[in-house]
Short mmCIF file of C-alpha atoms and ligand atoms in Angstrom, two decimals:
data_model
loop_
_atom_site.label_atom_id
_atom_site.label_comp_id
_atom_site.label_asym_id
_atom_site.label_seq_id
_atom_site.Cartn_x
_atom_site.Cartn_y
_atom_site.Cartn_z
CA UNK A 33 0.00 0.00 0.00
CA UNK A 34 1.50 3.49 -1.01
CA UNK A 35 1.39 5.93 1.95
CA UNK A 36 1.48 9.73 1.63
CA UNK A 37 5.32 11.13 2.94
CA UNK A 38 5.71 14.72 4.24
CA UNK A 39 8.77 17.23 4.36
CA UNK A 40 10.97 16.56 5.24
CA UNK A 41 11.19 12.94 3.92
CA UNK A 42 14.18 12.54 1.64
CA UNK A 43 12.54 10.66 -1.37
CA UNK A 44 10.52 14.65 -1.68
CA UNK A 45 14.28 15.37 -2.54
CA UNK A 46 15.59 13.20 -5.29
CA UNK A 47 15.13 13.32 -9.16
CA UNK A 48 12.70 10.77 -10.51
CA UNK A 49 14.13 8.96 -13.46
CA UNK A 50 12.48 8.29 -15.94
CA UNK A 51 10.14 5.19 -16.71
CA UNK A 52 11.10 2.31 -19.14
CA UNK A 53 7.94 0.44 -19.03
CA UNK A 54 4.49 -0.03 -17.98
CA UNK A 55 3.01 -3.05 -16.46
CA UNK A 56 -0.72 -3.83 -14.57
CA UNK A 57 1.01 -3.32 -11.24
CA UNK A 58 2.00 0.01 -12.11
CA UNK A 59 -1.87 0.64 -13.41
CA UNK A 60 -2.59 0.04 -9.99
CA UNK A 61 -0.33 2.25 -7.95
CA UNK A 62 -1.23 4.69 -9.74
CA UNK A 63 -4.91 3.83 -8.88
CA UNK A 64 -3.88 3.89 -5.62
CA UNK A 65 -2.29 7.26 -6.35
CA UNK A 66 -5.69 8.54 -7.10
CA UNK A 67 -7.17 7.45 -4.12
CA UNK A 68 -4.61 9.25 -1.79
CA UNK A 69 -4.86 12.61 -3.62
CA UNK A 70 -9.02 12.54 -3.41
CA UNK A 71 -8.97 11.70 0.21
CA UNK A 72 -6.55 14.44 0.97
CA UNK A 73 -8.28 16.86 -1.06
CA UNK A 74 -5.51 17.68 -3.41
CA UNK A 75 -5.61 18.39 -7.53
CA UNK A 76 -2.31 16.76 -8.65
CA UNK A 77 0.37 14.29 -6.87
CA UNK A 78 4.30 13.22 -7.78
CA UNK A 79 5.41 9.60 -7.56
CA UNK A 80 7.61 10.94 -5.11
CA UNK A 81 5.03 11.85 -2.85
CA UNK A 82 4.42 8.57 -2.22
CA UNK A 83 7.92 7.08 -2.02
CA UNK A 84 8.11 6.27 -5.59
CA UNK A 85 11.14 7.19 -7.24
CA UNK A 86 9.66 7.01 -11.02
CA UNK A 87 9.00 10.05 -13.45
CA UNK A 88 4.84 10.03 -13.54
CA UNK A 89 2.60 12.32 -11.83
CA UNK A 90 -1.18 12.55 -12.10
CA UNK A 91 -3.65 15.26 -11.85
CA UNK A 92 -7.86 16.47 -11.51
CA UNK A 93 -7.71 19.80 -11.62
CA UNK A 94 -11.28 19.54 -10.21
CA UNK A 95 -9.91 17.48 -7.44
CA UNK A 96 -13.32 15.52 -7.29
CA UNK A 97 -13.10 12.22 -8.24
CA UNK A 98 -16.59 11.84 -10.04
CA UNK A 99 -15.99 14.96 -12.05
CA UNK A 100 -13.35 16.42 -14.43
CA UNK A 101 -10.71 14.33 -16.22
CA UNK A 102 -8.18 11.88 -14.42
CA UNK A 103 -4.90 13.03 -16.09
CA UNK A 104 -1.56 10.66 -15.82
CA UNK A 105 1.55 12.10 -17.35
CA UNK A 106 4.22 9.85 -17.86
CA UNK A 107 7.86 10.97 -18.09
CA UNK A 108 6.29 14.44 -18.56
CA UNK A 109 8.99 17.61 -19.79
CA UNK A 110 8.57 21.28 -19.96
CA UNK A 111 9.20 22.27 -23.34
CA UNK A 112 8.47 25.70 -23.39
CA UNK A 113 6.78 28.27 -20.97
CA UNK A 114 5.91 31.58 -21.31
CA UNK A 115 4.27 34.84 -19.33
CA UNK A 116 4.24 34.75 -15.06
CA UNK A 117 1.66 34.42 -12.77
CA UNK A 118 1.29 34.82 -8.94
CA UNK A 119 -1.17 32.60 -6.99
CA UNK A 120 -1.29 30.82 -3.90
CA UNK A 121 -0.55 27.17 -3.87
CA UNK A 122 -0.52 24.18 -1.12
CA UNK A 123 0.77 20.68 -1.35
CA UNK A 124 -0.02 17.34 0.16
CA UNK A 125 3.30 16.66 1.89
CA UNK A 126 3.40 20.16 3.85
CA UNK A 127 -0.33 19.86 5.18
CA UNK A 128 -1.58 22.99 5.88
CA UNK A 129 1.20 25.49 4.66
CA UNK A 130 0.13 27.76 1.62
CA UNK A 131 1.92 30.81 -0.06
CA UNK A 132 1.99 32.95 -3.37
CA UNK A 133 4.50 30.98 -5.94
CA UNK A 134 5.06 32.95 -8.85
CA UNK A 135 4.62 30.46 -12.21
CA UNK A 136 5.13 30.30 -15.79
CA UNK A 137 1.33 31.30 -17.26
CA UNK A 138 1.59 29.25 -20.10
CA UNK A 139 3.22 25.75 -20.37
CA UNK A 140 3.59 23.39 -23.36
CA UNK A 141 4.38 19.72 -22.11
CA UNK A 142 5.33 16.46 -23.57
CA UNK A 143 4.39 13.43 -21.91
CA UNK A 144 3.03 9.75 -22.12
CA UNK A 145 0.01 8.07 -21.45
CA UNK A 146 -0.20 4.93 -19.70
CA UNK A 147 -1.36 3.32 -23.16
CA UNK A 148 2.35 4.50 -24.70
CA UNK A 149 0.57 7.63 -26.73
CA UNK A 150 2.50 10.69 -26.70
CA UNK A 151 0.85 13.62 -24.80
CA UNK A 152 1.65 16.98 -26.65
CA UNK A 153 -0.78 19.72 -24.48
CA UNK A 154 -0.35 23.47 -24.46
CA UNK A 155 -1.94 24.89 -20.86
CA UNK A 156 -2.73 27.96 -19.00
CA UNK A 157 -4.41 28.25 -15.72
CA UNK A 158 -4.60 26.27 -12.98
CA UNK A 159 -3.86 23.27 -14.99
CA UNK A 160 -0.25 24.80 -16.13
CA UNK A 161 0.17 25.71 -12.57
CA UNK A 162 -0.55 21.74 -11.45
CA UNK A 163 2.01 20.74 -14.19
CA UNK A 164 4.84 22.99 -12.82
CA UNK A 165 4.49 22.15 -9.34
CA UNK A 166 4.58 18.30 -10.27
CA UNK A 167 7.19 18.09 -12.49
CA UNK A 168 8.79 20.04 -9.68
CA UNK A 169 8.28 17.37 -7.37
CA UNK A 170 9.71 15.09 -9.91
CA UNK A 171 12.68 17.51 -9.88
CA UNK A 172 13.21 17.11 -6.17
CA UNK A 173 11.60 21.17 -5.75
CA UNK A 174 9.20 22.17 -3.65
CA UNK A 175 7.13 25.06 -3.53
CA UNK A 176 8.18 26.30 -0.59
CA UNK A 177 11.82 26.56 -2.38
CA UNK A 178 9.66 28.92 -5.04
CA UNK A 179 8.09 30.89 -1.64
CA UNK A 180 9.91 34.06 -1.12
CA UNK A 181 9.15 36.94 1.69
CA UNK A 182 7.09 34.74 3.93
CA UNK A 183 10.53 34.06 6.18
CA UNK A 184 9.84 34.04 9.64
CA UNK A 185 6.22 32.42 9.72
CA UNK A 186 7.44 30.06 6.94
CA UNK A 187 10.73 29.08 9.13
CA UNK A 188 8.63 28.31 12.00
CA UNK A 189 6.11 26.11 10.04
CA UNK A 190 9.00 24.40 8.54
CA UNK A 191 10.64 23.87 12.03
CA UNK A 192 7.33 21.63 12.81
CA UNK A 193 7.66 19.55 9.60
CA UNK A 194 11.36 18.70 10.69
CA UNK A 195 10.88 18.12 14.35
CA UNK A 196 7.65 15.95 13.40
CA UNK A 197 10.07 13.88 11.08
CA UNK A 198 12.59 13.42 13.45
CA UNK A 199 10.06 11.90 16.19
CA UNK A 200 8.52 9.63 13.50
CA UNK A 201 12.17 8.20 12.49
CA UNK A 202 13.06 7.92 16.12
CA UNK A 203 9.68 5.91 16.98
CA UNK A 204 10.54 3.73 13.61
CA UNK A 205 7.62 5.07 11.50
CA UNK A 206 9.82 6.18 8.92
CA UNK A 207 13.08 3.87 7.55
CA UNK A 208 16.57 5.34 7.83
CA UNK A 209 18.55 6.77 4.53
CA UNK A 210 19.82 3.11 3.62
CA UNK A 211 16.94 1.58 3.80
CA UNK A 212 15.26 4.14 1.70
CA UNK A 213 17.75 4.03 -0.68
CA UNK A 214 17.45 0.23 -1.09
CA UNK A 215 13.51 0.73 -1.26
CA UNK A 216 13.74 3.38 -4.11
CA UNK A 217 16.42 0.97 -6.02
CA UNK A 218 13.87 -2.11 -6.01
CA UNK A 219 11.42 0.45 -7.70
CA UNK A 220 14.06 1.62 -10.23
CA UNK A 221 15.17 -1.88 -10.43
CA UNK A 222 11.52 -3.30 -11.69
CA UNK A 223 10.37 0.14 -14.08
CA UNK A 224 13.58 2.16 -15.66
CA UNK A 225 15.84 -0.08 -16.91
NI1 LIG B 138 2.95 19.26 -3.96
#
């Protein structure tokens, strides 16, 4: 079962690589991908916000799950972006934080689909907003790297993230660095080579 990690877990910190194949299993992870971004009430979610270390992300803008369209990208890349845009974003592994990110307005991305068809979308809006903070993820960014002139309330919130993670890893809920390491490799192991 794929569980939700927060900040500061290190797999929110490494670069996804990219996949090399699709199999049923992988159909339903990212089912179970789905599932974790509805019940948290969030529009889009990285691999690597739930310990996987592979280049997919997937998205609702609507964040319903019986409405809008259920978007995966695959091995998605930025190939152009124009115009910037301030909003406020949030993100499912630092629960409850939010700040103004300034983003590209328009983004034109290349992906694929889970059925191997190449994805060529140009975006604005929200939805080009989703895209840049996933492939962010994918990137090992976060938005609160993109936050600027929120510093002292933002260094405080990000205190509680750390000092939350280092209880959890003490109690055992969360693996050590080695362990991770060998967790992501079986992953990498079975999908990009
Ligand atoms: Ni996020």
């Amino acid at each position: 079962m794929l569980q939700l990690i927060h900040y500061p877990h290190p797999t929110l910190r490494i670069t996804s690589k990219p996949l090399a194949r699709v199999d049923d299993s992988l159909r339903d992870l990212i089912e179970q991908m789905f599932e974790i971004m509805y019940e948290h009430r969030g529009v889009g979610l990285a691999a690597n916000q739930v310990n996987l270390p592979l280049r997919l992300f997937i998205a609702n803008p609507t964040g319903e799950k019986d409405s809008g369209e259920e978007l995966v990208f695959l091995n998605p890349v930025i190939q152009k972006a124009s115009g910037t845009i301030e909003a406020d974003e949030g993100c499912l592994s630092l629960p409850g934080l939010h700040g103004t990110v300034k983003r590209n307005k328009t983004v034109q991305v290349n992906a694929y689909s889970m059925d191997g068809k190449e994805i060529n979308l140009k975006v604005d809006g929200f939805l080009a907003r989703i895209i840049q903070h996933e492939i962010d993820h994918l990137d090992g960014v976060l938005f609160i790297d993109r936050m600027f002139d929120q510093g002292a309330i933002l260094a405080d919130e990000i205190a509680r993230f750390e000092a939350r993670f280092d209880k959890q890893r003490e109690e055992g809920q969360i693996p050590d660095d080695s362990k991770l390491d060998q967790q992501r490799q079986t992953w990498l192991d079975k999908y990009c080579r």
